[in-house]
mmCIF file of C-alpha atoms in Angstrom:
data_model
loop_
_atom_site.group_PDB
_atom_site.id
_atom_site.type_symbol
_atom_site.label_atom_id
_atom_site.label_comp_id
_atom_site.label_asym_id
_atom_site.label_seq_id
_atom_site.Cartn_x
_atom_site.Cartn_y
_atom_site.Cartn_z
ATOM 1 C CA UNK A 29 0.073 -0.064 -0.125
ATOM 2 C CA UNK A 30 1.132 3.692 -0.860
ATOM 3 C CA UNK A 31 3.167 4.782 2.551
ATOM 4 C CA UNK A 32 1.045 7.251 4.376
ATOM 5 C CA UNK A 33 4.291 9.556 4.197
ATOM 6 C CA UNK A 34 3.227 9.987 0.772
ATOM 7 C CA UNK A 35 -0.528 11.219 1.362
ATOM 8 C CA UNK A 36 -1.390 14.701 2.150
ATOM 9 C CA UNK A 37 -4.653 15.474 3.957
ATOM 10 C CA UNK A 38 -6.242 18.749 3.335
ATOM 11 C CA UNK A 39 -8.727 20.075 5.945
ATOM 12 C CA UNK A 40 -10.641 23.119 4.968
ATOM 13 C CA UNK A 41 -12.035 24.562 8.623
ATOM 14 C CA UNK A 42 -14.393 27.296 9.511
ATOM 15 C CA UNK A 43 -15.128 28.093 13.227
ATOM 16 C CA UNK A 44 -14.455 24.231 13.961
ATOM 17 C CA UNK A 45 -12.318 24.714 17.240
ATOM 18 C CA UNK A 46 -14.225 22.226 19.081
ATOM 19 C CA UNK A 47 -13.583 19.279 16.559
ATOM 20 C CA UNK A 48 -10.377 20.161 14.598
ATOM 21 C CA UNK A 49 -7.752 19.097 17.083
ATOM 22 C CA UNK A 50 -9.035 15.738 17.382
ATOM 23 C CA UNK A 51 -9.522 15.203 13.696
ATOM 24 C CA UNK A 52 -5.785 16.379 12.953
ATOM 25 C CA UNK A 53 -4.573 14.085 15.843
ATOM 26 C CA UNK A 54 -6.323 10.858 14.490
ATOM 27 C CA UNK A 55 -4.904 11.544 10.922
ATOM 28 C CA UNK A 56 -1.330 12.513 11.791
ATOM 29 C CA UNK A 57 -1.529 9.002 14.245
ATOM 30 C CA UNK A 58 -2.048 7.284 10.693
ATOM 31 C CA UNK A 59 1.364 8.755 9.246
ATOM 32 C CA UNK A 60 -0.173 11.249 6.767
ATOM 33 C CA UNK A 61 0.805 14.899 6.561
ATOM 34 C CA UNK A 62 -1.954 17.379 7.576
ATOM 35 C CA UNK A 63 -2.753 20.661 6.083
ATOM 36 C CA UNK A 64 -5.526 22.553 7.603
ATOM 37 C CA UNK A 65 -6.982 25.781 5.616
ATOM 38 C CA UNK A 66 -8.369 27.977 8.377
ATOM 39 C CA UNK A 67 -11.206 29.933 6.175
ATOM 40 C CA UNK A 68 -10.996 33.091 8.338
ATOM 41 C CA UNK A 69 -12.371 31.504 11.248
ATOM 42 C CA UNK A 70 -13.728 33.623 14.309
ATOM 43 C CA UNK A 71 -12.854 31.120 17.093
ATOM 44 C CA UNK A 72 -9.648 29.151 18.035
ATOM 45 C CA UNK A 73 -9.498 26.827 14.972
ATOM 46 C CA UNK A 74 -6.207 28.097 14.059
ATOM 47 C CA UNK A 75 -4.517 27.477 17.202
ATOM 48 C CA UNK A 76 -6.157 24.333 17.928
ATOM 49 C CA UNK A 77 -4.929 22.895 14.426
ATOM 50 C CA UNK A 78 -1.278 23.985 15.074
ATOM 51 C CA UNK A 79 -1.485 22.528 18.425
ATOM 52 C CA UNK A 80 -2.330 19.375 17.118
ATOM 53 C CA UNK A 81 0.424 19.498 14.842
ATOM 54 C CA UNK A 82 -1.342 20.362 11.637
ATOM 55 C CA UNK A 83 0.599 22.897 8.891
ATOM 56 C CA UNK A 84 -2.016 25.613 8.866
ATOM 57 C CA UNK A 85 -2.696 28.048 6.243
ATOM 58 C CA UNK A 86 -4.941 31.243 7.274
ATOM 59 C CA UNK A 87 -6.948 32.726 4.733
ATOM 60 C CA UNK A 88 -7.666 36.505 5.207
ATOM 61 C CA UNK A 89 -11.009 36.254 4.274
ATOM 62 C CA UNK A 90 -13.697 33.782 4.232
ATOM 63 C CA UNK A 91 -13.337 32.222 0.740
ATOM 64 C CA UNK A 92 -15.792 29.107 0.878
ATOM 65 C CA UNK A 93 -14.741 25.371 1.208
ATOM 66 C CA UNK A 94 -13.733 24.798 -2.492
ATOM 67 C CA UNK A 95 -11.516 27.695 -2.491
ATOM 68 C CA UNK A 96 -10.135 26.583 0.763
ATOM 69 C CA UNK A 97 -9.377 23.298 -0.465
ATOM 70 C CA UNK A 98 -7.647 24.720 -3.727
ATOM 71 C CA UNK A 99 -5.542 26.656 -1.504
ATOM 72 C CA UNK A 100 -4.377 23.745 0.539
ATOM 73 C CA UNK A 101 -4.301 21.526 -2.427
ATOM 74 C CA UNK A 102 -1.940 24.111 -4.289
ATOM 75 C CA UNK A 103 0.274 24.501 -0.999
ATOM 76 C CA UNK A 104 0.646 20.700 -0.544
ATOM 77 C CA UNK A 105 1.496 19.923 -4.007
ATOM 78 C CA UNK A 106 4.871 22.120 -3.581
ATOM 79 C CA UNK A 107 6.275 19.109 -1.711
ATOM 80 C CA UNK A 108 7.552 16.509 -4.150
ATOM 81 C CA UNK A 109 7.057 13.617 -1.709
ATOM 82 C CA UNK A 110 3.198 13.658 -2.088
ATOM 83 C CA UNK A 111 1.392 11.168 -4.683
ATOM 84 C CA UNK A 112 -1.851 11.545 -3.461
ATOM 85 C CA UNK A 113 -4.154 14.121 -1.738
ATOM 86 C CA UNK A 114 -7.260 13.432 0.619
ATOM 87 C CA UNK A 115 -9.622 16.183 1.396
ATOM 88 C CA UNK A 116 -11.841 15.983 4.251
ATOM 89 C CA UNK A 117 -14.096 17.842 6.781
ATOM 90 C CA UNK A 118 -12.772 19.104 10.259
ATOM 91 C CA UNK A 119 -16.446 18.903 11.910
ATOM 92 C CA UNK A 120 -15.939 15.370 12.857
ATOM 93 C CA UNK A 121 -18.222 13.936 10.108
ATOM 94 C CA UNK A 122 -15.384 12.180 8.057
ATOM 95 C CA UNK A 123 -13.558 9.472 10.124
ATOM 96 C CA UNK A 124 -9.876 9.445 9.485
ATOM 97 C CA UNK A 125 -10.034 5.709 9.970
ATOM 98 C CA UNK A 126 -11.406 5.256 6.559
ATOM 99 C CA UNK A 127 -8.385 6.489 5.079
ATOM 100 C CA UNK A 128 -6.433 3.533 4.710
ATOM 101 C CA UNK A 129 -9.528 2.162 3.167
ATOM 102 C CA UNK A 130 -9.642 4.583 0.536
ATOM 103 C CA UNK A 131 -5.839 4.345 -0.416
ATOM 104 C CA UNK A 132 -6.267 0.834 -0.930
ATOM 105 C CA UNK A 133 -9.219 1.096 -3.058
ATOM 106 C CA UNK A 134 -7.664 3.808 -4.982
ATOM 107 C CA UNK A 135 -4.586 1.463 -5.672
ATOM 108 C CA UNK A 136 -7.017 -1.505 -6.628
ATOM 109 C CA UNK A 137 -9.222 0.518 -8.929
ATOM 110 C CA UNK A 138 -6.665 2.681 -10.615
ATOM 111 C CA UNK A 139 -9.016 5.664 -10.486
ATOM 112 C CA UNK A 140 -7.829 9.062 -10.483
ATOM 113 C CA UNK A 141 -10.549 10.292 -7.971
ATOM 114 C CA UNK A 142 -12.021 8.234 -5.495
ATOM 115 C CA UNK A 143 -15.193 9.591 -3.404
ATOM 116 C CA UNK A 144 -15.743 8.175 0.111
ATOM 117 C CA UNK A 145 -19.584 7.671 -0.233
ATOM 118 C CA UNK A 146 -22.247 7.671 2.445
ATOM 119 C CA UNK A 147 -25.569 7.834 0.651
ATOM 120 C CA UNK A 148 -27.546 6.961 3.862
ATOM 121 C CA UNK A 149 -26.485 10.259 5.452
ATOM 122 C CA UNK A 150 -28.398 12.329 3.139
ATOM 123 C CA UNK A 151 -31.439 14.723 4.082
ATOM 124 C CA UNK A 152 -34.594 14.375 1.624
ATOM 125 C CA UNK A 153 -33.222 17.847 -0.108
ATOM 126 C CA UNK A 154 -29.923 16.307 -0.357
ATOM 127 C CA UNK A 155 -31.320 12.964 -1.773
ATOM 128 C CA UNK A 156 -33.474 14.678 -4.318
ATOM 129 C CA UNK A 157 -30.458 16.760 -5.581
ATOM 130 C CA UNK A 158 -28.486 13.735 -5.819
ATOM 131 C CA UNK A 159 -31.038 11.623 -7.939
ATOM 132 C CA UNK A 160 -31.738 14.623 -10.001
ATOM 133 C CA UNK A 161 -27.975 15.324 -11.019
ATOM 134 C CA UNK A 162 -27.066 11.610 -11.258
ATOM 135 C CA UNK A 163 -29.598 11.437 -14.042
ATOM 136 C CA UNK A 164 -28.756 14.627 -15.714
ATOM 137 C CA UNK A 165 -25.064 13.651 -15.812
ATOM 138 C CA UNK A 166 -24.837 10.246 -16.045
ATOM 139 C CA UNK A 167 -21.747 10.274 -13.707
ATOM 140 C CA UNK A 168 -22.527 7.031 -12.370
ATOM 141 C CA UNK A 169 -21.779 8.568 -8.757
ATOM 142 C CA UNK A 170 -24.374 8.268 -5.905
ATOM 143 C CA UNK A 171 -22.926 10.527 -3.022
ATOM 144 C CA UNK A 172 -22.210 13.610 -5.426
ATOM 145 C CA UNK A 173 -21.778 16.060 -2.547
ATOM 146 C CA UNK A 174 -19.292 14.071 -0.271
ATOM 147 C CA UNK A 175 -16.179 16.272 0.379
ATOM 148 C CA UNK A 176 -14.022 12.988 1.692
ATOM 149 C CA UNK A 177 -12.282 12.477 -1.650
ATOM 150 C CA UNK A 178 -8.878 11.152 -2.869
ATOM 151 C CA UNK A 179 -7.126 12.763 -5.798
ATOM 152 C CA UNK A 180 -3.959 11.475 -7.675
ATOM 153 C CA UNK A 181 -1.559 14.145 -9.492
ATOM 154 C CA UNK A 182 -3.390 14.018 -12.772
ATOM 155 C CA UNK A 183 -6.746 15.005 -11.042
ATOM 156 C CA UNK A 184 -4.585 17.696 -8.988
ATOM 157 C CA UNK A 185 -3.519 19.195 -12.318
ATOM 158 C CA UNK A 186 -7.032 19.692 -13.254
ATOM 159 C CA UNK A 187 -8.238 21.050 -9.950
ATOM 160 C CA UNK A 188 -5.733 23.708 -9.880
ATOM 161 C CA UNK A 189 -6.287 24.544 -13.668
ATOM 162 C CA UNK A 190 -8.072 27.697 -14.799
ATOM 163 C CA UNK A 191 -11.102 25.849 -15.032
ATOM 164 C CA UNK A 192 -11.192 24.446 -11.679
ATOM 165 C CA UNK A 193 -10.912 27.716 -9.947
ATOM 166 C CA UNK A 194 -14.177 28.852 -11.498
ATOM 167 C CA UNK A 195 -16.197 26.440 -9.556
ATOM 168 C CA UNK A 196 -17.991 27.014 -6.208
ATOM 169 C CA UNK A 197 -18.178 23.548 -4.615
ATOM 170 C CA UNK A 198 -16.238 20.232 -4.435
ATOM 171 C CA UNK A 199 -19.036 18.218 -6.156
ATOM 172 C CA UNK A 200 -20.827 17.923 -9.170
ATOM 173 C CA UNK A 201 -18.975 20.630 -11.148
ATOM 174 C CA UNK A 202 -15.800 19.034 -10.189
ATOM 175 C CA UNK A 203 -16.409 15.635 -11.209
ATOM 176 C CA UNK A 204 -17.729 16.765 -14.688
ATOM 177 C CA UNK A 205 -14.547 18.700 -15.137
ATOM 178 C CA UNK A 206 -12.431 15.761 -14.102
ATOM 179 C CA UNK A 207 -14.581 13.473 -16.641
ATOM 180 C CA UNK A 208 -14.289 16.235 -19.597
ATOM 181 C CA UNK A 209 -10.503 15.639 -19.012
ATOM 182 C CA UNK A 210 -10.520 12.021 -19.501
ATOM 183 C CA UNK A 211 -10.111 11.135 -15.825
ATOM 184 C CA UNK A 212 -11.878 8.265 -13.889
ATOM 185 C CA UNK A 213 -13.775 8.977 -10.859
ATOM 186 C CA UNK A 214 -15.242 6.343 -8.674
ATOM 187 C CA UNK A 215 -16.707 6.047 -4.955
ATOM 188 C CA UNK A 216 -16.080 3.769 -2.227
ATOM 189 C CA UNK A 217 -18.659 3.120 0.572
ATOM 190 C CA UNK A 218 -17.469 3.978 3.986
ATOM 191 C CA UNK A 219 -19.346 5.200 7.142
ATOM 192 C CA UNK A 220 -19.925 8.831 8.311
ATOM 193 C CA UNK A 221 -20.790 10.492 11.822
ATOM 194 C CA UNK A 222 -23.266 12.953 12.528
ATOM 195 C CA UNK A 223 -21.622 16.642 12.560
ATOM 196 C CA UNK A 224 -20.347 17.463 16.059
ATOM 197 C CA UNK A 225 -20.924 21.116 15.471
ATOM 198 C CA UNK A 226 -21.770 23.094 12.598
ATOM 199 C CA UNK A 227 -23.929 22.469 9.480
ATOM 200 C CA UNK A 228 -24.136 21.845 5.693
ATOM 201 C CA UNK A 229 -23.317 25.154 3.996
ATOM 202 C CA UNK A 230 -25.408 23.872 0.889
ATOM 203 C CA UNK A 231 -28.346 22.110 2.436
ATOM 204 C CA UNK A 232 -28.941 24.390 5.249
ATOM 205 C CA UNK A 233 -32.324 25.716 4.010
ATOM 206 C CA UNK A 234 -34.210 25.591 1.060
ATOM 207 C CA UNK A 235 -32.931 29.022 -0.256
ATOM 208 C CA UNK A 236 -29.668 27.619 -0.050
ATOM 209 C CA UNK A 237 -30.540 24.580 -1.994
ATOM 210 C CA UNK A 238 -32.040 26.679 -4.414
ATOM 211 C CA UNK A 239 -28.683 28.508 -5.052
ATOM 212 C CA UNK A 240 -26.806 25.187 -5.196
ATOM 213 C CA UNK A 241 -29.254 23.921 -7.642
ATOM 214 C CA UNK A 242 -29.276 26.942 -10.263
ATOM 215 C CA UNK A 243 -25.622 26.791 -9.844
ATOM 216 C CA UNK A 244 -25.243 23.124 -10.549
ATOM 217 C CA UNK A 245 -27.484 23.286 -13.563
ATOM 218 C CA UNK A 246 -25.279 25.975 -15.211
ATOM 219 C CA UNK A 247 -22.235 23.614 -14.656
ATOM 220 C CA UNK A 248 -24.280 20.929 -16.408
ATOM 221 C CA UNK A 249 -25.014 23.140 -19.322
ATOM 222 C CA UNK A 250 -21.746 24.211 -19.674
ATOM 223 C CA UNK A 251 -20.504 20.745 -19.549
ATOM 224 C CA UNK A 252 -23.190 19.488 -22.159
ATOM 225 C CA UNK A 253 -22.135 22.451 -24.670
ATOM 226 C CA UNK A 254 -18.312 21.609 -24.010
ATOM 227 C CA UNK A 255 -18.892 18.170 -24.792
ATOM 228 C CA UNK A 256 -21.196 19.049 -27.997
ATOM 229 C CA UNK A 257 -18.343 21.198 -29.261
ATOM 230 C CA UNK A 258 -15.760 18.333 -28.781
ATOM 231 C CA UNK A 259 -17.958 15.806 -30.624
ATOM 232 C CA UNK A 260 -18.448 18.385 -33.520
ATOM 233 C CA UNK A 261 -14.783 18.971 -33.830
ATOM 234 C CA UNK A 262 -14.237 15.220 -33.773
ATOM 235 C CA UNK A 263 -16.726 14.583 -36.279
ATOM 236 C CA UNK A 264 -14.951 17.308 -38.518
ATOM 237 C CA UNK A 265 -11.856 15.752 -38.009
ATOM 238 C CA UNK A 266 -13.270 12.261 -39.390
ATOM 239 C CA UNK A 267 -14.971 13.987 -42.321
ATOM 240 C CA UNK A 268 -11.719 15.663 -43.444
ATOM 241 C CA UNK A 269 -10.078 12.265 -44.099
#
């Protein structure tokens, strides 16, 4: 199995002082390098993460989970020893004990992206969104919004590209972009806990769900247009012969 020393774990955190220390400690016990991105927290998230032994980046403003993840990925990618990158939440929902499982499954499946999937955790609004977007995209992924993910170096290049920076969430848009670049995305069943603190920033209210749905529909439409253009270009190339 890939040595834990070759694995970087990126944790975006916003006001998670009550849980971040424990999460960092559990990940470090596995031998992985931990990068916490403090998304301008107003509590002791920064100091608790530092005390637990994480390397902490502190953002000057609240950028959102996806931009925080990108900042952590970009920073971690500067270390030549990292071969894969795992993102997870700092609120206690994602259990570090499943990291070795993700690494083993990643090596077995030879995928570029592996999602730690837990469909049973979903609320009614979340499951509705999952079913709708799964049907529209054909991605073959059930838990489209899980932030517990493993990316390899090829996926990392895509996520840190100009197109990757235009996204708002680490979910459907990211998976569509990776697929468009010819990369393989799979999911692996794991368990998840209830959040110790905090709440979903996407599914907190029906208004938030509405915003999320509109933005995701836009990315699905853009993906369809881009795919159509690629197919037309390929057809033109065949016709030229």
